[in-house]
């Protein structure tokens, strides 16, 4: 069992938790992920590591409530426990030799972009962070991002926070205005990453996307997390989760991510009914 | 007086049309009367060919003699001298190519039902015996075992009996490896696996789940952390695919994923949060035990199920009983058939699989007749789910994080066949991580040999 030592709601649908898992914290690096199970009946879900504190032995996860499992997880309170927590899994972000980097995140993906930006910043790279949200109520980690970015651009779909528009608009403007990037890292919804990738391909800027496909074991056994990268089958759990964005078949990844959407909807409704009383009590 | 019947006592089973709708165990086990009658078919041959066929060298005629006498506990003690997991092996060993394949009674009729007798004895013991096993006195040496599948469990059990302080590191949330994520409940009830693992805990074996060696800790860290030796029994790795178009459509699974969802995550149960597709028509590609398991699981979830295999039914590597059970349960076999493309609809979901017919030419390097494509034989099977059961390639996590650990071209860890010794001092390996996908009993045999070699290594290196 793994203790939730801190729980904080970042907005209505996004929650941060610090989990006491000293062996995971000890090895965790930006770009890696963990797999957790909330309870005995729980499914195994992968979540990218949002931060870690080796001294305190904690790993931070930030998740959006999208389905039954994240709903259940969100109902857990500080000092309660979750069943399983394993990691760190996957390969860390490669930060060596990068001088000018753009970190482009969207929605809850911004949570994962944060440790990546931080690592680049600590390594002395010139970090431009572009993060996008639907509206001002959904903005997370603004202060944290500013602290680890040489340039920080906030975008929102409706203009209620930062500039109005998509992250790709901001990235394109910066590139057009002459800013040089030797690497772009994009983390967020698949559709966003697809369009970031299409944009940077035009300008021939090496780009890495952090993929978060359906996964079970996360250790190179089940093969559920496979993607087409450069026409070959690659496994996000052991070969990734970061891949050359220009080689990823995003349309296929988008289709595969919806494999269980009907099941998830049914399961989410079931969980919501289960928690109806608890919800009402706040 | 020996029972000279030429046929085995039949195994009582759930009726095919009942069992193909539930996940309860198919075979129900012999009664004591049936077991004694079957044991009397054994001729107690002097040269014991059956023992030669057993990878862990169980004293077969001796245990069968005890069954014939009705002393089932004595029979159990004889088996337990050689096998760490008798209730498991009695159920999943390919007896027809091992002990039973060598049985003299098999020349003129059917061999003695050694596997069924082993299972009977183990189940009898488990039912009547509730005594905790005695924890042996510690010899003060720590050994790390990576993976809690058949190789790791056997190695850990043998070392614990010798007094070693053994810790098993398991990546998943429960112990058992392929015995829990791969082999289905209806063939190997998980309560049996849990019981065997509990027995190891009584011997003092510690099990650390949620710990991925190569990620959470490295092999070198274990050796620096007071473990005198490490055994790698991490099992087989990533599933293979055919590299035909359509393999990433929605509804295409590797057998590993499909079986893990069902067996480990219990996706067939309403209580489980883990989803699995409830398909109408499922095509399983492959002819091994894993293919049979996947097909029979799919059948139990209510689908029409086809097995597509490029050679004939005789060439299938699956255990014969599994093939027979699959046929009885209504799985349709399309042998001498090979897929060429998986077809999908506008939503990216599978809707059919395109195949060609094959014919068998002269034998190839494996000694099996080589299948070649029959010209203009394309045809289509409608399916909303395709499961690829084509074997696996080795997991890269340990080899990429253990300096000086040599691996073969295909990725398997190189280890001495007799001892499991790898290229690193104090590091031993066995099971699928070394051989590629094989059987439970071969992995157990490797775990057993490695336990002995680890004992020799530690005792020679650090004499008291």
Tab-separated table of N, CA, C and O in Angstrom, chain B residues 49-60 82-83 89 93-95 97-100 102 118 154 417-418 438-449 452:
chain	number	residue	atom	x	y	z
B	49	UNK	N	11.728	-45.572	-17.576
B	49	UNK	CA	11.854	-44.615	-18.693
B	49	UNK	C	11.101	-43.309	-18.424
B	49	UNK	O	11.524	-42.238	-18.864
B	50	UNK	N	10.007	-43.393	-17.669
B	50	UNK	CA	9.212	-42.192	-17.388
B	50	UNK	C	10.039	-41.127	-16.661
B	50	UNK	O	9.947	-39.934	-16.963
B	51	UNK	N	10.881	-41.548	-15.721
B	51	UNK	CA	11.683	-40.592	-14.947
B	51	UNK	C	12.649	-39.856	-15.882
B	51	UNK	O	12.869	-38.649	-15.743
B	52	UNK	N	13.191	-40.590	-16.850
B	52	UNK	CA	14.105	-39.969	-17.806
B	52	UNK	C	13.392	-38.871	-18.598
B	52	UNK	O	14.009	-37.906	-19.046
B	53	UNK	N	12.084	-39.017	-18.762
B	53	UNK	CA	11.328	-38.021	-19.531
B	53	UNK	C	10.904	-36.812	-18.720
B	53	UNK	O	10.320	-35.880	-19.260
B	54	UNK	N	11.187	-36.824	-17.414
B	54	UNK	CA	10.723	-35.729	-16.553
B	54	UNK	C	11.838	-34.711	-16.314
B	54	UNK	O	12.898	-35.069	-15.809
B	55	UNK	N	11.607	-33.440	-16.659
B	55	UNK	CA	12.664	-32.436	-16.495
B	55	UNK	C	13.117	-32.252	-15.048
B	55	UNK	O	14.211	-31.768	-14.820
B	56	UNK	N	12.274	-32.592	-14.051
B	56	UNK	CA	12.729	-32.459	-12.665
B	56	UNK	C	12.919	-33.823	-11.990
B	56	UNK	O	13.128	-33.902	-10.794
B	57	UNK	N	12.860	-34.889	-12.796
B	57	UNK	CA	13.193	-36.249	-12.333
B	57	UNK	C	12.413	-36.701	-11.094
B	57	UNK	O	12.991	-37.155	-10.093
B	58	UNK	N	11.111	-36.545	-11.160
B	58	UNK	CA	10.256	-37.066	-10.081
B	58	UNK	C	10.374	-38.597	-10.062
B	58	UNK	O	10.426	-39.230	-11.117
B	59	UNK	N	10.422	-39.194	-8.870
B	59	UNK	CA	10.499	-40.664	-8.762
B	59	UNK	C	9.111	-41.232	-9.030
B	59	UNK	O	8.365	-41.589	-8.111
B	60	UNK	N	8.783	-41.325	-10.300
B	60	UNK	CA	7.409	-41.599	-10.716
B	60	UNK	C	6.899	-42.974	-10.265
B	60	UNK	O	5.849	-43.069	-9.623
B	82	UNK	N	11.133	-33.780	-5.443
B	82	UNK	CA	11.678	-33.340	-6.727
B	82	UNK	C	10.965	-32.126	-7.305
B	82	UNK	O	11.553	-31.369	-8.072
B	83	UNK	N	9.696	-31.950	-6.991
B	83	UNK	CA	8.931	-30.888	-7.646
B	83	UNK	C	8.415	-29.890	-6.625
B	83	UNK	O	7.839	-30.261	-5.606
B	89	UNK	N	2.070	-28.642	-12.021
B	89	UNK	CA	2.590	-29.491	-13.099
B	89	UNK	C	1.603	-30.570	-13.515
B	89	UNK	O	1.490	-30.895	-14.688
B	93	UNK	N	1.764	-29.594	-17.449
B	93	UNK	CA	2.893	-30.218	-18.143
B	93	UNK	C	2.436	-30.875	-19.451
B	93	UNK	O	1.353	-31.450	-19.497
B	94	UNK	N	3.278	-30.837	-20.479
B	94	UNK	CA	2.960	-31.608	-21.700
B	94	UNK	C	3.391	-33.058	-21.490
B	94	UNK	O	4.383	-33.513	-22.046
B	95	UNK	N	2.623	-33.797	-20.675
B	95	UNK	CA	3.043	-35.153	-20.301
B	95	UNK	C	3.260	-36.050	-21.513
B	95	UNK	O	4.119	-36.930	-21.494
B	97	UNK	N	4.690	-35.631	-24.196
B	97	UNK	CA	6.032	-35.612	-24.785
B	97	UNK	C	7.102	-35.832	-23.717
B	97	UNK	O	8.275	-35.841	-24.015
B	98	UNK	N	6.674	-35.957	-22.440
B	98	UNK	CA	7.661	-36.154	-21.374
B	98	UNK	C	7.467	-37.536	-20.742
B	98	UNK	O	7.614	-38.540	-21.422
B	99	UNK	N	7.103	-37.584	-19.465
B	99	UNK	CA	6.996	-38.861	-18.760
B	99	UNK	C	6.101	-39.870	-19.491
B	99	UNK	O	6.497	-41.009	-19.747
B	100	UNK	N	4.897	-39.434	-19.847
B	100	UNK	CA	3.942	-40.373	-20.444
B	100	UNK	C	4.390	-40.816	-21.830
B	100	UNK	O	4.063	-41.917	-22.283
B	102	UNK	N	7.248	-41.661	-22.615
B	102	UNK	CA	8.249	-42.734	-22.474
B	102	UNK	C	7.652	-43.983	-21.824
B	102	UNK	O	8.337	-44.986	-21.676
B	118	UNK	N	-0.434	-37.283	-10.602
B	118	UNK	CA	0.321	-36.247	-9.895
B	118	UNK	C	-0.647	-35.191	-9.366
B	118	UNK	O	-0.589	-34.767	-8.211
B	154	UNK	N	10.505	-22.000	-8.167
B	154	UNK	CA	11.226	-23.249	-7.904
B	154	UNK	C	12.583	-22.956	-7.290
B	154	UNK	O	12.988	-23.567	-6.298
B	417	UNK	N	23.689	-24.413	-19.434
B	417	UNK	CA	22.499	-25.253	-19.381
B	417	UNK	C	22.399	-26.057	-18.088
B	417	UNK	O	21.315	-26.316	-17.582
B	418	UNK	N	23.537	-26.440	-17.538
B	418	UNK	CA	23.539	-27.263	-16.325
B	418	UNK	C	23.413	-26.455	-15.039
B	418	UNK	O	22.897	-26.941	-14.043
B	438	UNK	N	8.991	-21.251	-23.596
B	438	UNK	CA	8.973	-22.712	-23.482
B	438	UNK	C	7.872	-23.100	-22.493
B	438	UNK	O	6.854	-22.414	-22.412
B	439	UNK	N	8.088	-24.161	-21.725
B	439	UNK	CA	7.011	-24.639	-20.851
B	439	UNK	C	7.309	-24.358	-19.382
B	439	UNK	O	8.443	-24.092	-18.995
B	440	UNK	N	6.256	-24.472	-18.574
B	440	UNK	CA	6.356	-24.293	-17.133
B	440	UNK	C	7.390	-25.254	-16.544
B	440	UNK	O	8.260	-24.873	-15.762
B	441	UNK	N	7.316	-26.517	-16.960
B	441	UNK	CA	8.181	-27.525	-16.337
B	441	UNK	C	9.641	-27.313	-16.723
B	441	UNK	O	10.542	-27.521	-15.902
B	442	UNK	N	9.912	-26.862	-17.934
B	442	UNK	CA	11.302	-26.606	-18.305
B	442	UNK	C	11.859	-25.441	-17.498
B	442	UNK	O	13.010	-25.450	-17.066
B	443	UNK	N	11.026	-24.432	-17.274
B	443	UNK	CA	11.448	-23.293	-16.454
B	443	UNK	C	11.718	-23.765	-15.024
B	443	UNK	O	12.698	-23.366	-14.393
B	444	UNK	N	10.864	-24.665	-14.528
B	444	UNK	CA	11.073	-25.192	-13.176
B	444	UNK	C	12.366	-25.982	-13.095
B	444	UNK	O	13.118	-25.870	-12.117
B	445	UNK	N	12.626	-26.770	-14.145
B	445	UNK	CA	13.872	-27.551	-14.183
B	445	UNK	C	15.078	-26.621	-14.113
B	445	UNK	O	16.037	-26.876	-13.370
B	446	UNK	N	15.010	-25.512	-14.860
B	446	UNK	CA	16.124	-24.557	-14.874
B	446	UNK	C	16.272	-23.885	-13.508
B	446	UNK	O	17.388	-23.675	-13.029
B	447	UNK	N	15.153	-23.569	-12.868
B	447	UNK	CA	15.202	-22.944	-11.544
B	447	UNK	C	15.825	-23.872	-10.515
B	447	UNK	O	16.574	-23.455	-9.635
B	448	UNK	N	15.517	-25.150	-10.674
B	448	UNK	CA	16.033	-26.165	-9.753
B	448	UNK	C	17.552	-26.320	-9.884
B	448	UNK	O	18.286	-26.316	-8.896
B	449	UNK	N	18.008	-26.434	-11.150
B	449	UNK	CA	19.452	-26.560	-11.381
B	449	UNK	C	20.185	-25.324	-10.867
B	449	UNK	O	21.263	-25.427	-10.275
B	452	UNK	N	20.721	-25.261	-7.124
B	452	UNK	CA	21.837	-26.098	-6.702
B	452	UNK	C	23.167	-25.405	-6.988
B	452	UNK	O	24.083	-25.397	-6.148
